[in-house]
PDB file of N, CA and C in Angstrom:
ATOM      1  N   UNK A 496       3.765 -23.091 -38.671  1.00  0.00           N
ATOM      2  CA  UNK A 496       5.066 -23.184 -37.481  1.00  0.00           C
ATOM      3  C   UNK A 496       5.485 -22.164 -37.141  1.00  0.00           C
ATOM      4  N   UNK A 497       5.590 -20.970 -38.014  1.00  0.00           N
ATOM      5  CA  UNK A 497       5.937 -19.669 -38.038  1.00  0.00           C
ATOM      6  C   UNK A 497       5.189 -18.695 -37.015  1.00  0.00           C
ATOM      7  N   UNK A 498       4.020 -18.784 -36.881  1.00  0.00           N
ATOM      8  CA  UNK A 498       3.209 -18.203 -36.018  1.00  0.00           C
ATOM      9  C   UNK A 498       3.405 -18.718 -34.495  1.00  0.00           C
ATOM     10  N   UNK A 499       3.736 -19.801 -34.501  1.00  0.00           N
ATOM     11  CA  UNK A 499       3.984 -20.625 -33.247  1.00  0.00           C
ATOM     12  C   UNK A 499       5.053 -20.193 -32.590  1.00  0.00           C
ATOM     13  N   UNK A 500       6.205 -20.274 -33.775  1.00  0.00           N
ATOM     14  CA  UNK A 500       7.496 -19.699 -32.833  1.00  0.00           C
ATOM     15  C   UNK A 500       7.400 -18.210 -32.808  1.00  0.00           C
ATOM     16  N   UNK A 501       6.496 -17.497 -33.429  1.00  0.00           N
ATOM     17  CA  UNK A 501       6.622 -16.073 -32.777  1.00  0.00           C
ATOM     18  C   UNK A 501       5.742 -16.004 -31.522  1.00  0.00           C
ATOM     19  N   UNK A 502       4.466 -16.892 -31.169  1.00  0.00           N
ATOM     20  CA  UNK A 502       3.960 -16.484 -30.191  1.00  0.00           C
ATOM     21  C   UNK A 502       5.046 -16.716 -28.786  1.00  0.00           C
ATOM     22  N   UNK A 503       5.534 -18.034 -28.980  1.00  0.00           N
ATOM     23  CA  UNK A 503       6.522 -18.561 -28.080  1.00  0.00           C
ATOM     24  C   UNK A 503       7.635 -17.520 -27.852  1.00  0.00           C
ATOM     25  N   UNK A 504       8.147 -16.546 -29.052  1.00  0.00           N
ATOM     26  CA  UNK A 504       9.381 -15.698 -28.660  1.00  0.00           C
ATOM     27  C   UNK A 504       8.189 -14.715 -27.923  1.00  0.00           C
ATOM     28  N   UNK A 505       7.313 -14.157 -28.398  1.00  0.00           N
ATOM     29  CA  UNK A 505       6.718 -13.061 -27.471  1.00  0.00           C
ATOM     30  C   UNK A 505       6.296 -13.493 -26.239  1.00  0.00           C
ATOM     31  N   UNK A 506       5.656 -14.470 -25.898  1.00  0.00           N
ATOM     32  CA  UNK A 506       5.613 -14.698 -24.372  1.00  0.00           C
ATOM     33  C   UNK A 506       6.984 -15.076 -23.804  1.00  0.00           C
ATOM     34  N   UNK A 507       7.763 -15.667 -24.721  1.00  0.00           N
ATOM     35  CA  UNK A 507       9.413 -15.660 -23.592  1.00  0.00           C
ATOM     36  C   UNK A 507       9.830 -14.189 -23.572  1.00  0.00           C
ATOM     37  N   UNK A 508       9.448 -13.296 -24.217  1.00  0.00           N
ATOM     38  CA  UNK A 508      10.053 -11.992 -23.858  1.00  0.00           C
ATOM     39  C   UNK A 508       9.317 -11.031 -22.950  1.00  0.00           C
ATOM     40  N   UNK A 509       8.069 -11.041 -23.037  1.00  0.00           N
ATOM     41  CA  UNK A 509       6.917 -11.097 -21.753  1.00  0.00           C
ATOM     42  C   UNK A 509       7.251 -11.340 -20.527  1.00  0.00           C
ATOM     43  N   UNK A 510       7.566 -12.612 -20.314  1.00  0.00           N
ATOM     44  CA  UNK A 510       7.583 -13.273 -19.130  1.00  0.00           C
ATOM     45  C   UNK A 510       9.190 -12.883 -18.551  1.00  0.00           C
ATOM     46  N   UNK A 511      10.351 -12.656 -19.692  1.00  0.00           N
ATOM     47  CA  UNK A 511      11.638 -12.212 -19.030  1.00  0.00           C
ATOM     48  C   UNK A 511      11.344 -10.664 -18.502  1.00  0.00           C
ATOM     49  N   UNK A 512      10.790  -9.789 -19.196  1.00  0.00           N
ATOM     50  CA  UNK A 512      10.620  -8.360 -18.924  1.00  0.00           C
ATOM     51  C   UNK A 512       9.753  -8.479 -17.741  1.00  0.00           C
ATOM     52  N   UNK A 513       8.657  -9.453 -17.656  1.00  0.00           N
ATOM     53  CA  UNK A 513       7.852  -9.353 -16.501  1.00  0.00           C
ATOM     54  C   UNK A 513       8.436  -9.772 -14.771  1.00  0.00           C
ATOM     55  N   UNK A 514       9.224 -10.821 -15.415  1.00  0.00           N
ATOM     56  CA  UNK A 514      10.000 -11.178 -14.295  1.00  0.00           C
ATOM     57  C   UNK A 514      10.854 -10.314 -13.767  1.00  0.00           C
ATOM     58  N   UNK A 515      11.928  -9.641 -14.664  1.00  0.00           N
ATOM     59  CA  UNK A 515      12.878  -9.121 -14.416  1.00  0.00           C
ATOM     60  C   UNK A 515      12.353  -7.604 -13.479  1.00  0.00           C
ATOM     61  N   UNK A 516      11.207  -7.496 -13.495  1.00  0.00           N
ATOM     62  CA  UNK A 516      10.328  -6.184 -12.843  1.00  0.00           C
ATOM     63  C   UNK A 516       9.853  -6.592 -11.294  1.00  0.00           C
ATOM     64  N   UNK A 517      10.175  -7.943 -11.114  1.00  0.00           N
ATOM     65  CA  UNK A 517       9.810  -8.286  -9.949  1.00  0.00           C
ATOM     66  C   UNK A 517      10.738  -8.017  -8.531  1.00  0.00           C
ATOM     67  N   UNK A 518      10.222  -8.132  -7.497  1.00  0.00           N
ATOM     68  CA  UNK A 518      11.068  -8.004  -6.383  1.00  0.00           C
ATOM     69  C   UNK A 518      11.592  -6.613  -6.358  1.00  0.00           C
ATOM     70  N   UNK A 519      12.201  -6.330  -5.173  1.00  0.00           N
ATOM     71  CA  UNK A 519      12.717  -5.039  -4.303  1.00  0.00           C
ATOM     72  C   UNK A 519      14.125  -5.088  -4.271  1.00  0.00           C
ATOM     73  N   UNK A 520      14.942  -4.296  -4.916  1.00  0.00           N
ATOM     74  CA  UNK A 520      16.231  -4.179  -4.606  1.00  0.00           C
ATOM     75  C   UNK A 520      16.763  -3.347  -3.306  1.00  0.00           C
ATOM     76  N   UNK A 521      17.812  -3.744  -3.074  1.00  0.00           N
ATOM     77  CA  UNK A 521      18.311  -2.594  -2.086  1.00  0.00           C
ATOM     78  C   UNK A 521      18.051  -3.454  -0.752  1.00  0.00           C
ATOM     79  N   UNK A 522      18.065  -3.077   0.412  1.00  0.00           N
ATOM     80  CA  UNK A 522      18.115  -3.211   1.617  1.00  0.00           C
ATOM     81  C   UNK A 522      16.557  -2.954   2.333  1.00  0.00           C
ATOM     82  N   UNK A 523      15.827  -4.093   3.166  1.00  0.00           N
ATOM     83  CA  UNK A 523      14.946  -4.282   3.401  1.00  0.00           C
ATOM     84  C   UNK A 523      14.720  -3.242   4.991  1.00  0.00           C
ATOM     85  N   UNK A 524      15.817  -2.696   5.216  1.00  0.00           N
ATOM     86  CA  UNK A 524      15.747  -2.325   6.361  1.00  0.00           C
ATOM     87  C   UNK A 524      14.841  -1.025   6.468  1.00  0.00           C
ATOM     88  N   UNK A 525      14.680  -0.329   7.723  1.00  0.00           N
ATOM     89  CA  UNK A 525      13.843   1.010   7.664  1.00  0.00           C
ATOM     90  C   UNK A 525      14.847   2.361   7.458  1.00  0.00           C
ATOM     91  N   UNK A 526      14.537   2.955   6.340  1.00  0.00           N
ATOM     92  CA  UNK A 526      15.438   4.158   6.132  1.00  0.00           C
ATOM     93  C   UNK A 526      15.151   5.125   7.441  1.00  0.00           C
ATOM     94  N   UNK A 527      16.735   5.621   7.493  1.00  0.00           N
ATOM     95  CA  UNK A 527      16.556   6.665   8.651  1.00  0.00           C
ATOM     96  C   UNK A 527      15.527   7.969   8.560  1.00  0.00           C
ATOM     97  N   UNK A 528      14.832   8.177   9.681  1.00  0.00           N
ATOM     98  CA  UNK A 528      13.999   9.560   9.267  1.00  0.00           C
ATOM     99  C   UNK A 528      14.690  10.501   9.218  1.00  0.00           C
ATOM    100  N   UNK A 529      14.317  11.621   8.572  1.00  0.00           N
ATOM    101  CA  UNK A 529      15.001  13.189   7.947  1.00  0.00           C
ATOM    102  C   UNK A 529      14.818  13.931   9.300  1.00  0.00           C
ATOM    103  N   UNK A 530      13.890  13.724  10.124  1.00  0.00           N
ATOM    104  CA  UNK A 530      13.568  14.302  11.564  1.00  0.00           C
ATOM    105  C   UNK A 530      13.887  13.719  12.660  1.00  0.00           C
ATOM    106  N   UNK A 531      13.844  14.209  13.930  1.00  0.00           N
ATOM    107  CA  UNK A 531      14.325  13.660  15.017  1.00  0.00           C
ATOM    108  C   UNK A 531      13.158  12.779  15.678  1.00  0.00           C
ATOM    109  N   UNK A 532      12.872  11.804  15.938  1.00  0.00           N
ATOM    110  CA  UNK A 532      11.789  11.041  16.563  1.00  0.00           C
ATOM    111  C   UNK A 532      11.565  11.548  17.945  1.00  0.00           C
ATOM    112  N   UNK A 533      10.609  11.632  18.290  1.00  0.00           N
ATOM    113  CA  UNK A 533      10.166  11.593  19.922  1.00  0.00           C
ATOM    114  C   UNK A 533       9.211  10.847  20.298  1.00  0.00           C
ATOM    115  N   UNK A 534       9.032  10.786  21.263  1.00  0.00           N
ATOM    116  CA  UNK A 534       8.368   9.535  22.277  1.00  0.00           C
ATOM    117  C   UNK A 534       6.866   9.833  22.441  1.00  0.00           C
ATOM    118  N   UNK A 535       5.845   9.281  22.346  1.00  0.00           N
ATOM    119  CA  UNK A 535       4.529   9.643  22.423  1.00  0.00           C
ATOM    120  C   UNK A 535       4.624  10.028  24.016  1.00  0.00           C
ATOM    121  N   UNK A 536       3.487  10.984  24.240  1.00  0.00           N
ATOM    122  CA  UNK A 536       3.059  11.582  25.274  1.00  0.00           C
ATOM    123  C   UNK A 536       1.554  11.461  25.496  1.00  0.00           C
ATOM    124  N   UNK A 537       1.539  10.488  26.571  1.00  0.00           N
ATOM    125  CA  UNK A 537       0.127   9.915  26.808  1.00  0.00           C
ATOM    126  C   UNK A 537      -0.766  11.026  27.871  1.00  0.00           C
ATOM    127  N   UNK A 538      -0.082  12.130  27.822  1.00  0.00           N
ATOM    128  CA  UNK A 538      -0.914  13.203  28.481  1.00  0.00           C
ATOM    129  C   UNK A 538      -1.502  13.953  27.802  1.00  0.00           C
ATOM    130  N   UNK A 539      -1.068  13.982  26.305  1.00  0.00           N
ATOM    131  CA  UNK A 539      -1.982  14.876  25.232  1.00  0.00           C
ATOM    132  C   UNK A 539      -2.616  14.185  24.381  1.00  0.00           C
ATOM    133  N   UNK A 540      -3.539  13.558  24.859  1.00  0.00           N
ATOM    134  CA  UNK A 540      -4.690  12.611  24.278  1.00  0.00           C
ATOM    135  C   UNK A 540      -5.374  13.561  23.185  1.00  0.00           C
ATOM    136  N   UNK A 541      -6.066  12.847  22.500  1.00  0.00           N
ATOM    137  CA  UNK A 541      -6.906  13.782  21.267  1.00  0.00           C
ATOM    138  C   UNK A 541      -8.299  14.236  22.199  1.00  0.00           C
ATOM    139  N   UNK A 542      -8.836  15.108  21.456  1.00  0.00           N
ATOM    140  CA  UNK A 542     -10.085  15.314  22.057  1.00  0.00           C
ATOM    141  C   UNK A 542     -11.170  14.411  21.579  1.00  0.00           C
ATOM    142  N   UNK A 543     -12.313  14.175  22.387  1.00  0.00           N
ATOM    143  CA  UNK A 543     -13.401  13.614  21.913  1.00  0.00           C
ATOM    144  C   UNK A 543     -14.023  14.322  20.809  1.00  0.00           C
ATOM    145  N   UNK A 544     -14.701  13.767  19.788  1.00  0.00           N
ATOM    146  CA  UNK A 544     -15.174  14.115  18.539  1.00  0.00           C
ATOM    147  C   UNK A 544     -16.728  13.812  18.914  1.00  0.00           C
ATOM    148  N   UNK A 545     -17.403  15.032  18.497  1.00  0.00           N
ATOM    149  CA  UNK A 545     -18.954  14.774  19.068  1.00  0.00           C
ATOM    150  C   UNK A 545     -19.720  13.407  18.357  1.00  0.00           C
ATOM    151  N   UNK A 546     -20.689  13.148  18.863  1.00  0.00           N
ATOM    152  CA  UNK A 546     -21.213  11.935  18.011  1.00  0.00           C
ATOM    153  C   UNK A 546     -22.327  12.682  16.783  1.00  0.00           C
ATOM    154  N   UNK A 547     -22.035  11.860  15.766  1.00  0.00           N
ATOM    155  CA  UNK A 547     -22.648  12.314  14.478  1.00  0.00           C
ATOM    156  C   UNK A 547     -23.326  11.060  13.912  1.00  0.00           C
ATOM    157  N   UNK A 548     -24.685  11.230  13.809  1.00  0.00           N
ATOM    158  CA  UNK A 548     -25.245  10.173  13.216  1.00  0.00           C
ATOM    159  C   UNK A 548     -25.218  10.242  11.572  1.00  0.00           C
ATOM    160  N   UNK A 549     -25.104   9.287  10.707  1.00  0.00           N
ATOM    161  CA  UNK A 549     -25.070   9.343   9.333  1.00  0.00           C
ATOM    162  C   UNK A 549     -26.425   8.603   8.777  1.00  0.00           C
ATOM    163  N   UNK A 550     -26.619   9.207   7.639  1.00  0.00           N
ATOM    164  CA  UNK A 550     -27.894   8.372   6.843  1.00  0.00           C
ATOM    165  C   UNK A 550     -28.012   6.613   6.906  1.00  0.00           C
ATOM    166  N   UNK A 551     -26.919   6.085   6.862  1.00  0.00           N
ATOM    167  CA  UNK A 551     -26.928   4.725   6.891  1.00  0.00           C
ATOM    168  C   UNK A 551     -26.999   3.964   8.420  1.00  0.00           C
ATOM    169  N   UNK A 552     -26.792   4.992   9.503  1.00  0.00           N
ATOM    170  CA  UNK A 552     -27.029   4.473  10.656  1.00  0.00           C
ATOM    171  C   UNK A 552     -28.625   4.075  10.956  1.00  0.00           C
ATOM    172  N   UNK A 553     -29.372   5.262  10.226  1.00  0.00           N
ATOM    173  CA  UNK A 553     -31.062   4.677  10.547  1.00  0.00           C
ATOM    174  C   UNK A 553     -31.133   3.380   9.854  1.00  0.00           C
ATOM    175  N   UNK A 554     -30.454   2.909   8.754  1.00  0.00           N
ATOM    176  CA  UNK A 554     -30.735   1.903   7.932  1.00  0.00           C
ATOM    177  C   UNK A 554     -30.413   0.746   8.742  1.00  0.00           C
ATOM    178  N   UNK A 555     -29.240   0.816   9.545  1.00  0.00           N
ATOM    179  CA  UNK A 555     -28.703  -0.409  10.348  1.00  0.00           C
ATOM    180  C   UNK A 555     -29.413  -0.838  11.620  1.00  0.00           C
ATOM    181  N   UNK A 556     -29.983   0.458  11.994  1.00  0.00           N
ATOM    182  CA  UNK A 556     -30.698  -0.069  13.163  1.00  0.00           C
ATOM    183  C   UNK A 556     -32.031  -0.702  12.978  1.00  0.00           C
TER     184      UNK A 556
END
């Protein structure tokens, strides 16, 4: 009976510690940025990258 009690107490401690670490404390709102945000400019698009074939492309064709 002593070993069963020891196992139950250990299981209870593990569950108590594990459940206390679950969840997120504090607000779930987005934090304020430390830099000014700007709107995206569609006129400045990324340049096109040249097409490169990989070794796996030959296997998939």
